[in-house]
Amino acid sequence: MAEIKLTKLEQGQTKIRNVPIAVTPEGFWCCPSPVVFQKSIKTQNPPNKPKSSPPTPSTACQRKQISAAEKKLPNPSKKSSVVLDEQKSINGDVPIIAGASAVTDRTPRPKTENVPRKVSIEFGEPGTSDLKVMLLGKQGFSVKLSVHKSVLVENSCYFASKISEQHPVFPCLEVDDCEDVEIYVETVGLMYCKELKQRLIKQSVSRVLRILKIAEQLGFTSCIHSCLEYLEAVPWVGEEEEEKVVTSILRLQGEGHGVTGVLKRVSSDASKPAKDTLSHILELVLKSNEERGRREMKSVVLKLLRENNNVPSCSNSVDICNEIIYSSCRSCLDMLLSTFRQAAESESTNKPNDCKETALKQMSLEADNLSWLLEILADRQAADEFAVMWASQQELATLHTKLPIVSRYHVSCITARLFVGIGRGELLPSKDTRQLLLKTWLQPLINDYNWLQHGCRSFDRKVVEEGIGRTILTLPLEEQQSVFLGWLGSFLKSGDNCPNLQKAFEVWWRRTFVRPYTESVNLPQQSDSSVTFNVVEQ
């Protein structure tokens, strides 16, 4: 930030006020807003300012230092000159000395109407401009630009068209309702620069987008291309900034400015990238043996797929995604069954412990993979087929009883998750599938229940018991009776080591003994004897 001296004459006295104002490397000034003028003047002229006193020696010393610093400033002829229009209209012949102190005894409190609202900016060498451009901003603020027609015509289609329509004597253009005066001035100043891209370095993305918008309005093609090069190379921070960039770029897409390079960040030219990419990601996660990275990426992929569920998309892409997930499910299930066979064989033939440990790790890995894939499918409301696949694994359930509980309990976690999903309505398998699922896997789950409670951190007993009970209650009443009687025998033997299904058992009891529903409906008798209903059985 630099400081520009805004000078105003009042009744023969000179007042110099410093206002912060941005300056570009080429030397042209960025116009400050009216608020900056007001704040600066109020700060430097507080109300009830005491009478000025003669300068002390220290003050004089400071002024000498300031004068020395001013001598080191570049030649002002290389920078643009900025003065107030009000200065020209009030006693313009009175000399103004930069750095002179006020000689008044009383400093009047600044009023709103006295706040400077007009600024003149001259580009290039002083006194060489041949065109005036008046920018009329909000709240009465205006900026007069002293520019060169040749520069504007060469760089701007808008100005080239406007200048050709103007009378050659005292040409002046007005831009009404200028929303962004500061950026407008800066964009005009960029027409005087040779290396536009270098001038955009270290600018914020939001500011470059503002410049791009003005450049588009002015038809400043080289500036548009420089902004696009900047946006293609600079990082975008956050989704909000990315959305702003993409929205601005899409607006230019049909105008032949070469926005493809920027849009490639958010779009792909590949015809069908989703299927192969998703399949590859799932494969990498499922085959990973590094516990921490595997756990974190499972969480990330699950979260991202869950977000995709909330975005409207065509049914074809959803079907393709589910197809990929089920393909992974079948591969994991085949591998799980194979490792169970190997582990059962190792138990029967007393193979070395190394072989057993390898099989145990592989079983745990594949069971964990299936639990994760089931969670994804449940979120996508597409887990019905998984229930069919799991219910039909009679061989796996038979091998389950032949292995130590420490080797097999991961499989029971999958069964428990299916019961919870059915109880919550997350999947709706057919009656035959529900019957087969309970017949195949309820007893193995009961056998592992004690270990699940004490050896599995993620196991929630109340949730699982509620899911099992609700699943049983979805069956026909006779099937409910068969399952509950089998459970009752296990519960009376094992107690807390068995799922507590008492709430579901009570529901079944009331349905059976307290208020049974029959096929024949008895119509209630009316209290009014004059009204009778005759039911004729045909």
XYZ file of C-alpha atoms in Angstrom:
538
model
C 0.000 0.000 0.000
C 1.216 3.489 -0.796
C -0.091 6.822 0.426
C -1.510 9.531 -1.756
C -1.860 13.138 -0.613
C -5.369 14.509 -1.128
C -5.156 18.309 -0.953
C -8.077 20.663 -0.315
C -8.076 24.454 0.086
C -10.334 26.027 2.690
C -10.364 29.831 3.158
C -6.766 30.361 2.173
C -5.261 27.569 4.281
C -3.592 24.399 3.094
C -4.500 20.943 4.437
C -2.767 17.771 3.387
C -4.353 14.453 4.188
C -2.766 11.063 3.545
C -5.049 8.318 2.276
C -3.838 4.705 1.866
C -4.061 3.612 -1.725
C -2.745 0.574 -3.609
C -0.183 1.012 -6.369
C 0.755 -1.525 -9.027
C 4.331 -2.299 -10.117
C 3.863 -0.256 -13.292
C 3.123 2.857 -11.312
C -0.613 3.362 -11.841
C -2.869 3.823 -8.853
C -5.785 1.688 -7.712
C -8.666 3.925 -6.759
C -9.742 3.836 -3.086
C -13.395 3.530 -2.139
C -15.349 6.397 -0.524
C -15.307 4.500 2.770
C -11.505 4.619 2.763
C -11.617 8.361 2.238
C -14.094 8.855 5.076
C -12.285 6.606 7.549
C -8.929 8.144 6.735
C -10.146 11.716 7.155
C -12.049 11.005 10.380
C -9.028 9.239 11.822
C -6.674 12.086 11.018
C -9.121 14.820 12.068
C -10.746 13.762 15.353
C -13.372 16.108 16.821
C -12.263 18.767 19.356
C -8.691 18.632 18.142
C -6.516 20.798 20.419
C -4.747 23.894 19.162
C -1.603 23.127 17.217
C 1.601 23.921 19.026
C 4.962 24.984 17.590
C 7.074 22.106 16.395
C 9.471 20.678 18.947
C 13.050 19.780 18.092
C 12.103 16.119 17.888
C 9.303 16.962 15.454
C 11.693 18.915 13.291
C 14.070 15.968 13.303
C 11.290 13.644 12.215
C 10.368 15.988 9.359
C 13.953 15.970 8.162
C 13.856 12.170 8.095
C 10.603 12.244 6.127
C 12.078 14.715 3.668
C 15.089 12.454 3.195
C 12.810 9.490 2.586
C 10.781 11.434 0.053
C 13.944 12.205 -1.887
C 14.517 8.470 -2.328
C 11.135 7.939 -4.014
C 11.133 7.242 -7.778
C 10.696 10.032 -10.268
C 6.990 10.980 -10.121
C 6.952 11.363 -13.856
C 7.082 7.590 -14.144
C 3.995 7.196 -11.956
C 0.512 8.464 -12.557
C -0.551 11.668 -10.845
C -3.702 11.733 -8.707
C -5.434 14.951 -7.652
C -8.908 15.917 -6.511
C -11.264 17.652 -8.896
C -12.251 19.859 -5.978
C -8.675 21.161 -5.820
C -8.924 22.437 -9.370
C -12.200 24.233 -8.744
C -11.181 26.103 -5.565
C -8.431 28.707 -5.933
C -6.251 26.629 -8.261
C -3.533 29.346 -8.426
C -2.570 29.152 -4.755
C 0.693 27.212 -4.400
C 0.565 23.950 -2.467
C 3.619 22.800 -0.534
C 3.782 19.082 0.270
C 4.495 18.515 3.919
C 3.408 21.993 5.054
C 1.705 22.143 8.420
C -1.717 23.647 9.080
C -1.673 27.244 10.359
C -5.210 27.478 11.594
C -6.179 28.014 15.213
C -9.282 25.893 14.971
C -9.847 22.769 12.916
C -13.509 22.374 11.926
C -15.062 18.939 12.303
C -15.323 17.220 8.893
C -18.795 16.969 7.459
C -20.179 14.274 5.216
C -20.679 16.647 2.320
C -17.019 17.704 2.529
C -15.708 14.158 2.108
C -13.798 13.863 -1.213
C -15.773 11.811 -3.679
C -13.987 12.673 -6.922
C -10.556 11.416 -7.892
C -8.581 12.012 -11.056
C -6.063 9.422 -12.235
C -3.596 9.958 -15.065
C -1.912 7.052 -16.824
C 1.389 7.145 -18.662
C 3.564 10.241 -18.908
C 1.923 13.295 -17.288
C 0.193 15.619 -19.737
C 0.189 13.212 -22.681
C -3.326 11.767 -22.335
C -5.860 12.494 -25.064
C -9.008 10.905 -23.628
C -11.035 11.195 -20.428
C -13.027 8.265 -19.031
C -15.430 9.054 -16.191
C -16.393 6.144 -13.955
C -19.589 6.830 -12.029
C -19.741 4.538 -9.016
C -22.148 4.097 -6.152
C -23.083 6.777 -3.582
C -21.920 9.606 -5.813
C -18.308 8.447 -5.985
C -16.618 9.067 -9.335
C -13.187 8.629 -10.879
C -11.859 10.499 -13.912
C -9.233 8.609 -15.859
C -6.794 10.439 -18.142
C -5.839 7.790 -20.683
C -4.581 7.362 -24.221
C -6.936 6.459 -27.041
C -4.349 4.382 -28.844
C -3.826 2.146 -25.785
C -7.542 1.623 -25.182
C -8.342 0.984 -28.853
C -5.518 -1.539 -29.132
C -6.550 -3.530 -26.045
C -10.314 -3.152 -25.658
C -13.087 -3.907 -28.134
C -15.523 -1.988 -25.930
C -13.461 1.199 -25.894
C -12.595 0.851 -29.590
C -16.300 0.860 -30.414
C -17.113 3.734 -28.065
C -14.224 5.928 -29.194
C -15.187 5.559 -32.839
C -18.612 6.998 -31.966
C -17.239 10.052 -30.077
C -16.716 13.544 -31.460
C -12.993 14.237 -31.973
C -13.059 17.488 -29.926
C -12.649 17.064 -26.149
C -13.536 13.382 -26.155
C -14.923 12.020 -22.910
C -16.542 8.678 -22.143
C -18.833 7.986 -19.197
C -19.344 4.581 -17.598
C -22.535 4.668 -15.552
C -23.289 2.461 -12.533
C -19.765 1.078 -12.288
C -20.074 -1.675 -9.671
C -16.368 -2.266 -9.044
C -14.536 1.030 -9.568
C -11.273 -0.137 -8.005
C -10.950 -3.211 -10.254
C -12.104 -1.225 -13.272
C -9.235 1.231 -12.736
C -6.774 -1.601 -12.218
C -7.941 -3.386 -15.370
C -7.506 -0.215 -17.432
C -4.046 0.142 -15.900
C -3.190 -3.395 -17.017
C -3.567 -2.199 -20.603
C -0.321 -0.275 -20.048
C 1.560 -3.401 -18.897
C 3.629 -5.667 -21.112
C 3.692 -8.826 -18.938
C 0.128 -9.176 -17.688
C 0.636 -12.632 -16.180
C 3.481 -11.376 -14.010
C 1.236 -8.628 -12.646
C -1.288 -11.233 -11.494
C 1.195 -13.269 -9.461
C 0.527 -13.157 -5.707
C -2.973 -11.842 -6.331
C -5.833 -13.709 -4.686
C -8.105 -15.899 -6.777
C -11.137 -13.790 -5.884
C -9.408 -10.611 -7.062
C -8.342 -12.177 -10.357
C -11.942 -13.297 -10.895
C -13.035 -9.685 -10.425
C -10.418 -8.564 -12.966
C -11.569 -11.297 -15.347
C -15.155 -10.061 -15.112
C -14.182 -6.477 -15.997
C -11.830 -7.667 -18.735
C -14.705 -9.632 -20.236
C -16.914 -6.528 -20.205
C -14.202 -4.462 -21.874
C -13.276 -7.119 -24.428
C -9.703 -7.060 -23.074
C -8.641 -10.351 -24.705
C -5.015 -10.480 -23.572
C -6.061 -9.857 -19.976
C -8.681 -12.615 -20.187
C -6.046 -15.075 -21.409
C -3.628 -14.034 -18.654
C -6.342 -14.506 -16.024
C -7.117 -17.959 -17.435
C -3.445 -18.918 -17.320
C -3.298 -17.750 -13.713
C -6.447 -19.679 -12.727
C -5.173 -22.819 -14.450
C -1.919 -22.761 -12.452
C -2.894 -21.413 -9.024
C -4.368 -23.740 -6.337
C -8.049 -23.282 -5.494
C -8.722 -23.356 -1.775
C -12.024 -24.894 -0.689
C -15.169 -25.907 -2.524
C -16.616 -22.385 -2.440
C -13.643 -20.914 -4.300
C -13.698 -23.794 -6.790
C -17.390 -23.162 -7.439
C -16.711 -19.452 -8.094
C -13.903 -20.240 -10.537
C -15.881 -22.859 -12.462
C -18.936 -20.601 -12.666
C -16.845 -17.730 -14.041
C -15.060 -19.978 -16.533
C -18.251 -21.596 -17.821
C -19.528 -18.124 -18.642
C -16.626 -17.767 -21.110
C -16.863 -21.271 -22.538
C -18.722 -20.365 -25.705
C -16.639 -17.289 -26.535
C -13.497 -19.034 -27.787
C -11.132 -17.956 -25.021
C -9.630 -21.418 -24.445
C -11.097 -22.328 -21.067
C -10.520 -26.072 -21.542
C -7.253 -26.040 -19.600
C -8.969 -24.704 -16.492
C -12.023 -26.947 -16.786
C -9.860 -30.071 -17.054
C -9.374 -29.808 -13.304
C -13.013 -30.673 -12.735
C -13.930 -32.713 -15.828
C -12.415 -35.622 -17.710
C -12.255 -36.394 -21.415
C -12.406 -40.144 -20.803
C -15.659 -41.672 -21.995
C -16.182 -44.146 -19.128
C -13.706 -43.404 -16.344
C -15.986 -44.143 -13.399
C -16.278 -47.922 -13.720
C -12.591 -48.728 -14.082
C -11.502 -46.137 -11.539
C -13.955 -47.257 -8.856
C -13.089 -50.903 -9.444
C -9.391 -50.119 -9.085
C -9.933 -48.130 -5.867
C -11.969 -50.924 -4.284
C -9.361 -53.480 -5.277
C -6.547 -51.445 -3.704
C -8.430 -51.022 -0.435
C -9.576 -54.642 -0.233
C -6.096 -56.068 -0.836
C -4.240 -53.731 1.509
C -2.556 -55.332 4.544
C -1.530 -52.048 6.213
C -4.006 -51.673 9.035
C -4.034 -47.914 9.560
C -4.070 -46.853 5.902
C -6.679 -49.493 5.129
C -8.939 -48.363 7.982
C -8.709 -44.686 7.067
C -9.321 -45.214 3.352
C -12.289 -47.478 4.047
C -13.799 -44.639 6.038
C -13.022 -42.083 3.301
C -14.434 -44.193 0.442
C -17.551 -45.022 2.449
C -18.110 -41.328 3.187
C -17.622 -40.292 -0.451
C -19.944 -42.986 -1.765
C -22.487 -41.923 0.841
C -22.271 -38.344 -0.453
C -22.825 -39.600 -3.985
C -26.057 -41.212 -2.852
C -27.462 -37.741 -2.101
C -26.631 -36.384 -5.567
C -29.244 -36.973 -8.287
C -27.755 -39.180 -10.985
C -28.889 -41.428 -13.754
C -29.929 -44.956 -12.854
C -27.374 -46.397 -15.259
C -24.407 -45.077 -13.254
C -25.966 -46.323 -10.006
C -26.405 -49.807 -11.468
C -22.810 -49.848 -12.683
C -21.543 -48.877 -9.234
C -23.612 -51.574 -7.516
C -22.426 -54.120 -10.074
C -18.794 -53.298 -9.243
C -19.433 -53.617 -5.499
C -21.195 -56.977 -5.881
C -18.369 -58.242 -8.047
C -16.001 -57.443 -5.173
C -18.397 -59.132 -2.736
C -18.339 -62.376 -4.703
C -14.549 -62.333 -4.896
C -14.212 -61.772 -1.155
C -16.800 -64.445 -0.387
C -15.005 -67.004 -2.541
C -11.713 -66.161 -0.829
C -13.334 -66.409 2.616
C -14.767 -69.850 1.869
C -11.401 -71.015 0.540
C -9.564 -69.877 3.672
C -12.186 -71.564 5.890
C -11.569 -74.817 4.060
C -7.823 -74.455 4.526
C -8.233 -73.618 8.204
C -10.541 -76.598 8.784
C -8.056 -78.851 7.053
C -5.236 -77.455 9.196
C -7.228 -78.170 12.354
C -7.838 -81.762 11.355
C -4.274 -82.514 10.196
C -2.411 -80.537 12.898
C -0.429 -78.401 10.423
C 2.241 -75.978 11.713
C 1.101 -72.859 13.564
C 2.466 -70.597 10.832
C -0.073 -71.981 8.368
C -2.871 -71.536 10.885
C -1.904 -67.931 11.614
C -1.775 -67.105 7.916
C -5.230 -68.607 7.371
C -6.554 -66.764 10.431
C -5.290 -63.393 9.160
C -6.741 -64.011 5.730
C -10.136 -64.989 7.195
C -10.186 -61.871 9.323
C -9.237 -59.705 6.339
C -11.896 -61.126 3.999
C -14.621 -60.997 6.662
C -13.735 -57.368 7.328
C -13.886 -56.665 3.596
C -17.355 -58.187 3.371
C -18.555 -56.180 6.377
C -17.345 -52.972 4.717
C -18.951 -53.797 1.371
C -22.196 -54.672 3.155
C -22.124 -51.268 4.856
C -21.724 -49.570 1.475
C -24.601 -51.540 -0.029
C -26.844 -50.839 2.954
C -26.191 -47.094 2.558
C -27.074 -47.378 -1.114
C -30.244 -49.367 -0.270
C -28.971 -52.196 -2.456
C -28.110 -54.946 0.052
C -30.982 -57.359 -0.689
C -28.858 -59.462 -3.016
C -26.123 -59.630 -0.380
C -28.651 -61.175 2.036
C -29.455 -63.809 -0.585
C -25.753 -64.579 -1.092
C -25.075 -64.857 2.641
C -28.156 -66.941 3.447
C -27.112 -69.562 0.873
C -23.660 -70.178 2.422
C -24.504 -73.512 4.085
C -20.975 -74.875 3.559
C -19.436 -71.844 5.221
C -21.840 -72.194 8.151
C -20.900 -75.874 8.517
C -17.166 -75.080 8.474
C -17.838 -72.338 11.000
C -18.629 -74.890 13.717
C -15.352 -76.752 13.100
C -13.038 -73.834 13.827
C -12.054 -72.202 17.139
C -14.194 -69.211 18.049
C -11.225 -66.839 17.848
C -10.890 -67.732 14.144
C -14.525 -67.510 13.146
C -16.234 -64.718 15.116
C -15.593 -62.153 12.355
C -18.118 -64.034 10.216
C -20.781 -63.660 12.899
C -20.297 -59.871 12.698
C -21.562 -60.020 9.107
C -24.626 -61.992 10.206
C -25.338 -59.523 13.003
C -25.116 -56.571 10.581
C -27.620 -58.221 8.246
C -30.102 -58.727 11.087
C -29.676 -55.101 12.134
C -30.242 -53.937 8.549
C -33.427 -55.995 8.195
C -34.666 -54.779 11.582
C -34.114 -51.160 10.540
C -35.677 -51.604 7.118
C -32.386 -50.857 5.327
C -32.839 -53.998 3.218
C -35.998 -55.896 2.350
C -35.164 -59.486 1.382
C -37.961 -61.901 0.569
C -39.652 -64.122 3.159
C -37.771 -67.192 1.912
C -34.450 -65.345 2.216
C -35.254 -64.240 5.786
C -36.243 -67.775 6.752
C -33.077 -69.234 5.225
C -30.907 -66.573 6.837
C -32.247 -67.372 10.314
C -32.038 -71.113 9.717
C -28.429 -70.959 8.464
C -26.828 -68.293 10.631
C -28.796 -67.662 13.844
C -27.320 -70.610 15.728
C -23.700 -69.834 14.709
C -24.323 -66.273 15.909
C -25.643 -67.567 19.239
C -22.566 -69.789 19.586
C -20.244 -66.767 19.137
C -22.355 -64.324 21.121
C -20.341 -64.377 24.331
C -17.106 -63.735 22.438
C -18.673 -60.926 20.394
C -19.742 -59.123 23.569
C -16.302 -59.203 25.141
C -13.909 -59.423 22.179
C -15.413 -57.107 19.560
C -15.321 -53.379 20.328
C -17.825 -52.335 17.682
C -20.433 -54.889 18.812
C -23.602 -53.272 20.226
C -25.618 -55.918 22.030
C -28.894 -53.992 22.307
C -28.897 -53.019 18.629
C -28.149 -56.568 17.494
C -30.787 -58.124 19.760
C -33.383 -55.674 18.513
C -32.441 -56.484 14.909
C -32.687 -60.252 15.456
C -36.056 -59.938 17.196
C -37.549 -57.724 14.509
C -36.275 -60.042 11.772
C -37.978 -63.020 13.423
C -41.240 -61.093 13.791
C -41.365 -60.487 10.006
C -41.943 -64.237 9.436
C -45.295 -66.031 9.421
C -46.563 -66.791 12.935
C -45.785 -70.504 12.706
C -42.204 -69.758 11.656
C -41.909 -67.249 14.508
C -42.961 -69.980 16.941
C -40.342 -72.403 15.618
C -37.505 -69.847 15.877
C -38.511 -68.554 19.325
C -38.810 -72.045 20.803
C -35.327 -72.870 19.505
C -33.980 -69.633 20.950
C -35.697 -70.257 24.286
C -33.852 -73.549 24.739
C -30.492 -71.824 24.111
C -31.305 -68.861 26.357
C -32.327 -71.082 29.281
C -28.974 -72.876 29.002
C -26.642 -69.944 28.355
C -28.339 -66.883 29.874
C -26.288 -63.743 29.161
C -24.118 -65.669 26.695
C -27.159 -65.818 24.402
C -29.020 -62.944 22.693
C -31.843 -61.660 24.891
C -34.923 -61.654 22.655
C -37.519 -61.263 25.413
C -39.182 -58.170 23.896
C -39.713 -59.889 20.550
C -40.801 -63.063 22.386
C -43.503 -61.063 24.218
C -44.807 -59.697 20.913
C -45.034 -63.203 19.510
C -46.811 -64.377 22.702
C -49.473 -61.666 22.454
C -50.031 -62.380 18.782
C -50.483 -66.080 19.562
C -52.430 -66.122 22.843
C -53.783 -62.686 23.776
C -55.272 -61.188 20.622
C -55.095 -63.694 17.795
C -56.172 -62.477 14.368
C -58.508 -64.874 12.568
C -59.643 -65.037 8.996
C -63.324 -64.511 9.912
C -64.178 -61.018 11.122
C -67.000 -60.644 13.635
C -68.908 -57.452 12.962
C -69.832 -55.492 16.136
C -73.494 -55.450 17.097
C -75.272 -52.103 16.893
C -76.831 -50.673 20.047
C -79.883 -49.545 18.064
C -82.163 -52.582 17.731
C -83.919 -51.015 14.768
C -80.807 -51.466 12.667
C -79.888 -55.017 11.694
C -77.333 -56.501 9.360
C -78.025 -59.721 7.522
C -74.924 -61.536 6.418
C -75.797 -64.066 3.757
C -73.150 -66.689 3.113
C -73.045 -67.732 -0.506
